């Protein structure tokens, strides 16, 4: 929709920061999902990510979004991943991942100060993105029989203990670079797909 594209454009403008490149903008109206991909040195990257995320938190009200969600979600800024830009293995990237987790913690504190509950993930936190999402209403958000309510089942790492229904929960952390694909399979069962 036009409103979604205006919100994404506003977040992208907020991320305009010296020494940071906006390398991808993705918006999928059908799934009500958008993302910005930023690349830069640690200090400027943190600033750009903070500005973009805070602009999104300012503009997005989850209470105005459809229920059930067309794609799982738990927050206005649903997920932020800091990733070392490298093809090396996670073992070889341990120092870079620690730096990324430090950036994630700083961004998480900023989002928490803005009223967003935050769960952190990554090697130092001892939980993965998937594990962090399982502590929220992320997966239930697509179910018509589930309440239209953002939930958090563990204490947040930053922000309010009770998630704001306007901005929800942000899951922020560090991981090695990943590319995700959504593949629709029409003729196989879930068991067959997992095999």
PDB file of C-alpha atoms in Angstrom:
ATOM      1  CA  UNK A   1       0.000   0.000   0.000  1.00  0.00           C
ATOM      2  CA  UNK A   2       1.013   3.625  -0.332  1.00  0.00           C
ATOM      3  CA  UNK A   3       1.113   4.060   3.466  1.00  0.00           C
ATOM      4  CA  UNK A   4       3.474   1.101   3.839  1.00  0.00           C
ATOM      5  CA  UNK A   5       5.776   2.388   1.123  1.00  0.00           C
ATOM      6  CA  UNK A   6       5.774   5.871   2.714  1.00  0.00           C
ATOM      7  CA  UNK A   7       6.719   4.344   6.086  1.00  0.00           C
ATOM      8  CA  UNK A   8       9.537   2.303   4.536  1.00  0.00           C
ATOM      9  CA  UNK A   9      10.755   5.375   2.636  1.00  0.00           C
ATOM     10  CA  UNK A  10      10.739   7.404   5.867  1.00  0.00           C
ATOM     11  CA  UNK A  11      12.772   4.712   7.653  1.00  0.00           C
ATOM     12  CA  UNK A  12      15.181   4.585   4.705  1.00  0.00           C
ATOM     13  CA  UNK A  13      15.601   8.381   4.796  1.00  0.00           C
ATOM     14  CA  UNK A  14      16.253   8.169   8.536  1.00  0.00           C
ATOM     15  CA  UNK A  15      18.993   5.591   7.850  1.00  0.00           C
ATOM     16  CA  UNK A  16      20.817   7.955   5.477  1.00  0.00           C
ATOM     17  CA  UNK A  17      24.050   8.343   7.382  1.00  0.00           C
ATOM     18  CA  UNK A  18      27.621   8.962   6.206  1.00  0.00           C
ATOM     19  CA  UNK A  19      29.648   5.763   5.641  1.00  0.00           C
ATOM     20  CA  UNK A  20      26.499   3.586   5.536  1.00  0.00           C
ATOM     21  CA  UNK A  21      24.951   2.191   2.363  1.00  0.00           C
ATOM     22  CA  UNK A  22      21.335   1.160   2.001  1.00  0.00           C
ATOM     23  CA  UNK A  23      21.838  -1.862  -0.270  1.00  0.00           C
ATOM     24  CA  UNK A  24      18.327  -3.310  -0.365  1.00  0.00           C
ATOM     25  CA  UNK A  25      14.755  -2.278   0.360  1.00  0.00           C
ATOM     26  CA  UNK A  26      12.113  -4.996   0.316  1.00  0.00           C
ATOM     27  CA  UNK A  27       8.368  -4.524   0.650  1.00  0.00           C
ATOM     28  CA  UNK A  28       5.790  -7.263   0.223  1.00  0.00           C
ATOM     29  CA  UNK A  29       2.253  -5.918   0.561  1.00  0.00           C
ATOM     30  CA  UNK A  30       0.733  -9.413   0.492  1.00  0.00           C
ATOM     31  CA  UNK A  31       2.685 -10.486   3.580  1.00  0.00           C
ATOM     32  CA  UNK A  32       2.729  -7.045   5.238  1.00  0.00           C
ATOM     33  CA  UNK A  33       6.524  -7.264   5.527  1.00  0.00           C
ATOM     34  CA  UNK A  34       9.266  -4.779   4.731  1.00  0.00           C
ATOM     35  CA  UNK A  35      12.990  -4.704   5.362  1.00  0.00           C
ATOM     36  CA  UNK A  36      15.994  -2.471   4.911  1.00  0.00           C
ATOM     37  CA  UNK A  37      19.478  -3.878   4.470  1.00  0.00           C
ATOM     38  CA  UNK A  38      22.286  -1.572   5.615  1.00  0.00           C
ATOM     39  CA  UNK A  39      26.047  -2.041   5.254  1.00  0.00           C
ATOM     40  CA  UNK A  40      28.664   0.037   7.030  1.00  0.00           C
ATOM     41  CA  UNK A  41      31.324   0.387   9.691  1.00  0.00           C
ATOM     42  CA  UNK A  42      30.178  -0.319  13.245  1.00  0.00           C
ATOM     43  CA  UNK A  43      29.661   3.210  14.631  1.00  0.00           C
ATOM     44  CA  UNK A  44      27.841   4.708  11.637  1.00  0.00           C
ATOM     45  CA  UNK A  45      25.935   1.447  11.081  1.00  0.00           C
ATOM     46  CA  UNK A  46      24.585   1.511  14.630  1.00  0.00           C
ATOM     47  CA  UNK A  47      23.510   5.139  14.201  1.00  0.00           C
ATOM     48  CA  UNK A  48      21.765   4.434  10.889  1.00  0.00           C
ATOM     49  CA  UNK A  49      20.027   1.313  12.248  1.00  0.00           C
ATOM     50  CA  UNK A  50      18.942   3.238  15.350  1.00  0.00           C
ATOM     51  CA  UNK A  51      17.508   6.120  13.309  1.00  0.00           C
ATOM     52  CA  UNK A  52      15.649   3.794  10.926  1.00  0.00           C
ATOM     53  CA  UNK A  53      14.267   1.604  13.734  1.00  0.00           C
ATOM     54  CA  UNK A  54      13.127   4.546  15.841  1.00  0.00           C
ATOM     55  CA  UNK A  55      11.409   6.091  12.819  1.00  0.00           C
ATOM     56  CA  UNK A  56       9.576   2.807  12.181  1.00  0.00           C
ATOM     57  CA  UNK A  57       8.543   2.590  15.848  1.00  0.00           C
ATOM     58  CA  UNK A  58       7.242   6.147  15.622  1.00  0.00           C
ATOM     59  CA  UNK A  59       5.193   5.474  12.475  1.00  0.00           C
ATOM     60  CA  UNK A  60       3.879   1.904  12.834  1.00  0.00           C
ATOM     61  CA  UNK A  61       0.914   0.980  15.015  1.00  0.00           C
ATOM     62  CA  UNK A  62       0.403  -2.788  15.176  1.00  0.00           C
ATOM     63  CA  UNK A  63      -3.168  -2.223  16.317  1.00  0.00           C
ATOM     64  CA  UNK A  64      -3.933  -1.000  12.788  1.00  0.00           C
ATOM     65  CA  UNK A  65      -2.447  -4.097  11.134  1.00  0.00           C
ATOM     66  CA  UNK A  66      -4.591  -7.032   9.942  1.00  0.00           C
ATOM     67  CA  UNK A  67      -5.372 -10.007  12.165  1.00  0.00           C
ATOM     68  CA  UNK A  68      -4.509 -12.722  11.645  1.00  0.00           C
ATOM     69  CA  UNK A  69      -1.206 -11.473  10.282  1.00  0.00           C
ATOM     70  CA  UNK A  70      -0.464 -12.597   6.723  1.00  0.00           C
ATOM     71  CA  UNK A  71       3.106 -13.356   7.894  1.00  0.00           C
ATOM     72  CA  UNK A  72       4.257 -13.946  11.490  1.00  0.00           C
ATOM     73  CA  UNK A  73       5.159 -10.812  13.442  1.00  0.00           C
ATOM     74  CA  UNK A  74       5.647  -9.612  16.984  1.00  0.00           C
ATOM     75  CA  UNK A  75       6.686  -5.992  16.616  1.00  0.00           C
ATOM     76  CA  UNK A  76       6.648  -2.819  14.561  1.00  0.00           C
ATOM     77  CA  UNK A  77      10.388  -3.421  14.256  1.00  0.00           C
ATOM     78  CA  UNK A  78      10.031  -7.162  14.283  1.00  0.00           C
ATOM     79  CA  UNK A  79      13.640  -8.276  13.895  1.00  0.00           C
ATOM     80  CA  UNK A  80      17.050  -6.679  13.511  1.00  0.00           C
ATOM     81  CA  UNK A  81      20.086  -8.809  12.740  1.00  0.00           C
ATOM     82  CA  UNK A  82      23.641  -7.509  12.833  1.00  0.00           C
ATOM     83  CA  UNK A  83      25.763  -9.782  10.639  1.00  0.00           C
ATOM     84  CA  UNK A  84      29.462  -9.747   9.804  1.00  0.00           C
ATOM     85  CA  UNK A  85      29.805  -9.280   6.070  1.00  0.00           C
ATOM     86  CA  UNK A  86      31.879 -12.387   5.397  1.00  0.00           C
ATOM     87  CA  UNK A  87      31.634 -15.891   4.011  1.00  0.00           C
ATOM     88  CA  UNK A  88      33.754 -17.300   6.851  1.00  0.00           C
ATOM     89  CA  UNK A  89      32.292 -19.815   9.307  1.00  0.00           C
ATOM     90  CA  UNK A  90      30.736 -18.761  12.607  1.00  0.00           C
ATOM     91  CA  UNK A  91      33.726 -20.230  14.439  1.00  0.00           C
ATOM     92  CA  UNK A  92      36.107 -18.020  12.468  1.00  0.00           C
ATOM     93  CA  UNK A  93      33.868 -15.001  12.993  1.00  0.00           C
ATOM     94  CA  UNK A  94      33.638 -15.145  16.794  1.00  0.00           C
ATOM     95  CA  UNK A  95      35.236 -11.698  17.369  1.00  0.00           C
ATOM     96  CA  UNK A  96      33.079 -10.096  14.677  1.00  0.00           C
ATOM     97  CA  UNK A  97      29.947 -11.739  16.093  1.00  0.00           C
ATOM     98  CA  UNK A  98      30.811 -10.322  19.549  1.00  0.00           C
ATOM     99  CA  UNK A  99      31.037  -6.864  17.978  1.00  0.00           C
ATOM    100  CA  UNK A 100      27.688  -7.420  16.262  1.00  0.00           C
ATOM    101  CA  UNK A 101      26.129  -8.489  19.561  1.00  0.00           C
ATOM    102  CA  UNK A 102      27.458  -5.338  21.205  1.00  0.00           C
ATOM    103  CA  UNK A 103      25.771  -3.297  18.467  1.00  0.00           C
ATOM    104  CA  UNK A 104      22.555  -5.292  18.941  1.00  0.00           C
ATOM    105  CA  UNK A 105      22.607  -4.610  22.685  1.00  0.00           C
ATOM    106  CA  UNK A 106      23.033  -0.881  22.100  1.00  0.00           C
ATOM    107  CA  UNK A 107      20.202  -0.811  19.568  1.00  0.00           C
ATOM    108  CA  UNK A 108      18.053  -2.895  21.913  1.00  0.00           C
ATOM    109  CA  UNK A 109      18.544  -0.357  24.709  1.00  0.00           C
ATOM    110  CA  UNK A 110      17.527   2.472  22.339  1.00  0.00           C
ATOM    111  CA  UNK A 111      14.387   0.592  21.281  1.00  0.00           C
ATOM    112  CA  UNK A 112      13.621  -0.170  24.930  1.00  0.00           C
ATOM    113  CA  UNK A 113      13.974   3.512  25.799  1.00  0.00           C
ATOM    114  CA  UNK A 114      11.448   4.216  23.009  1.00  0.00           C
ATOM    115  CA  UNK A 115       8.894   1.931  24.697  1.00  0.00           C
ATOM    116  CA  UNK A 116       9.498  -1.262  22.754  1.00  0.00           C
ATOM    117  CA  UNK A 117      10.069  -4.534  24.624  1.00  0.00           C
ATOM    118  CA  UNK A 118      13.276  -6.148  23.319  1.00  0.00           C
ATOM    119  CA  UNK A 119      14.598  -9.702  23.293  1.00  0.00           C
ATOM    120  CA  UNK A 120      18.261 -10.114  22.351  1.00  0.00           C
ATOM    121  CA  UNK A 121      19.716 -13.170  20.622  1.00  0.00           C
ATOM    122  CA  UNK A 122      23.123 -14.408  19.542  1.00  0.00           C
ATOM    123  CA  UNK A 123      26.022 -16.532  20.798  1.00  0.00           C
ATOM    124  CA  UNK A 124      26.687 -14.414  23.921  1.00  0.00           C
ATOM    125  CA  UNK A 125      22.973 -14.380  24.773  1.00  0.00           C
ATOM    126  CA  UNK A 126      22.746 -18.146  24.470  1.00  0.00           C
ATOM    127  CA  UNK A 127      19.658 -18.099  22.291  1.00  0.00           C
ATOM    128  CA  UNK A 128      19.025 -18.105  18.565  1.00  0.00           C
ATOM    129  CA  UNK A 129      16.623 -15.954  16.607  1.00  0.00           C
ATOM    130  CA  UNK A 130      14.177 -18.873  16.520  1.00  0.00           C
ATOM    131  CA  UNK A 131      14.403 -19.377  20.293  1.00  0.00           C
ATOM    132  CA  UNK A 132      13.852 -15.667  20.898  1.00  0.00           C
ATOM    133  CA  UNK A 133      10.801 -15.665  18.622  1.00  0.00           C
ATOM    134  CA  UNK A 134       9.362 -18.661  20.490  1.00  0.00           C
ATOM    135  CA  UNK A 135       9.258 -16.441  23.601  1.00  0.00           C
ATOM    136  CA  UNK A 136       6.842 -14.077  21.823  1.00  0.00           C
ATOM    137  CA  UNK A 137       3.512 -14.294  20.029  1.00  0.00           C
ATOM    138  CA  UNK A 138       5.362 -14.339  16.663  1.00  0.00           C
ATOM    139  CA  UNK A 139       4.130 -17.740  15.484  1.00  0.00           C
ATOM    140  CA  UNK A 140       0.600 -17.363  16.886  1.00  0.00           C
ATOM    141  CA  UNK A 141       0.086 -14.030  15.117  1.00  0.00           C
ATOM    142  CA  UNK A 142      -0.961 -15.836  11.914  1.00  0.00           C
ATOM    143  CA  UNK A 143      -3.702 -17.861  13.603  1.00  0.00           C
ATOM    144  CA  UNK A 144      -7.266 -16.563  13.459  1.00  0.00           C
ATOM    145  CA  UNK A 145      -8.081 -18.390  16.713  1.00  0.00           C
ATOM    146  CA  UNK A 146      -5.227 -16.655  18.601  1.00  0.00           C
ATOM    147  CA  UNK A 147      -5.856 -13.339  20.347  1.00  0.00           C
ATOM    148  CA  UNK A 148      -4.814 -10.212  18.474  1.00  0.00           C
ATOM    149  CA  UNK A 149      -2.294  -9.413  21.188  1.00  0.00           C
ATOM    150  CA  UNK A 150       1.499  -9.183  21.292  1.00  0.00           C
ATOM    151  CA  UNK A 151       2.830 -11.371  24.113  1.00  0.00           C
ATOM    152  CA  UNK A 152       6.202 -11.912  25.737  1.00  0.00           C
ATOM    153  CA  UNK A 153       6.728 -15.085  27.779  1.00  0.00           C
ATOM    154  CA  UNK A 154      10.085 -14.168  29.369  1.00  0.00           C
ATOM    155  CA  UNK A 155      11.379 -10.917  30.862  1.00  0.00           C
ATOM    156  CA  UNK A 156      12.651  -8.549  28.157  1.00  0.00           C
ATOM    157  CA  UNK A 157      16.321  -7.618  27.880  1.00  0.00           C
ATOM    158  CA  UNK A 158      15.266  -3.977  27.449  1.00  0.00           C
ATOM    159  CA  UNK A 159      12.072  -1.977  27.516  1.00  0.00           C
ATOM    160  CA  UNK A 160       8.781  -2.573  29.291  1.00  0.00           C
ATOM    161  CA  UNK A 161       7.976  -5.961  30.837  1.00  0.00           C
ATOM    162  CA  UNK A 162       4.483  -5.795  29.327  1.00  0.00           C
ATOM    163  CA  UNK A 163       4.748  -5.213  25.570  1.00  0.00           C
ATOM    164  CA  UNK A 164       3.073  -2.166  24.107  1.00  0.00           C
ATOM    165  CA  UNK A 165       0.284  -3.296  21.800  1.00  0.00           C
ATOM    166  CA  UNK A 166       1.195  -0.405  19.502  1.00  0.00           C
ATOM    167  CA  UNK A 167       4.870  -1.326  18.919  1.00  0.00           C
ATOM    168  CA  UNK A 168       5.142  -4.879  20.298  1.00  0.00           C
ATOM    169  CA  UNK A 169       8.409  -6.753  20.772  1.00  0.00           C
ATOM    170  CA  UNK A 170      11.619  -6.304  18.791  1.00  0.00           C
ATOM    171  CA  UNK A 171      13.961  -9.273  18.499  1.00  0.00           C
ATOM    172  CA  UNK A 172      17.484  -7.880  18.028  1.00  0.00           C
ATOM    173  CA  UNK A 173      20.743  -9.799  17.777  1.00  0.00           C
ATOM    174  CA  UNK A 174      23.700 -11.113  15.874  1.00  0.00           C
ATOM    175  CA  UNK A 175      24.179 -14.041  13.534  1.00  0.00           C
ATOM    176  CA  UNK A 176      26.207 -15.065  10.541  1.00  0.00           C
ATOM    177  CA  UNK A 177      24.935 -13.886   7.177  1.00  0.00           C
ATOM    178  CA  UNK A 178      21.912 -15.780   5.930  1.00  0.00           C
ATOM    179  CA  UNK A 179      19.672 -15.651   2.887  1.00  0.00           C
ATOM    180  CA  UNK A 180      16.121 -16.879   3.415  1.00  0.00           C
ATOM    181  CA  UNK A 181      13.827 -18.342   0.818  1.00  0.00           C
ATOM    182  CA  UNK A 182      10.099 -18.893   1.055  1.00  0.00           C
ATOM    183  CA  UNK A 183       9.097 -21.893  -1.029  1.00  0.00           C
ATOM    184  CA  UNK A 184       5.486 -22.889  -1.478  1.00  0.00           C
ATOM    185  CA  UNK A 185       5.048 -26.638  -1.893  1.00  0.00           C
ATOM    186  CA  UNK A 186       1.587 -27.717  -2.957  1.00  0.00           C
ATOM    187  CA  UNK A 187       1.835 -31.499  -3.123  1.00  0.00           C
ATOM    188  CA  UNK A 188       3.740 -32.517   0.016  1.00  0.00           C
ATOM    189  CA  UNK A 189       2.865 -32.889   3.676  1.00  0.00           C
ATOM    190  CA  UNK A 190       4.695 -31.049   6.434  1.00  0.00           C
ATOM    191  CA  UNK A 191       6.432 -34.320   7.389  1.00  0.00           C
ATOM    192  CA  UNK A 192       7.635 -34.814   3.818  1.00  0.00           C
ATOM    193  CA  UNK A 193       8.890 -31.233   3.634  1.00  0.00           C
ATOM    194  CA  UNK A 194      10.889 -31.642   6.845  1.00  0.00           C
ATOM    195  CA  UNK A 195      12.577 -34.823   5.546  1.00  0.00           C
TER     196      UNK A 195
END
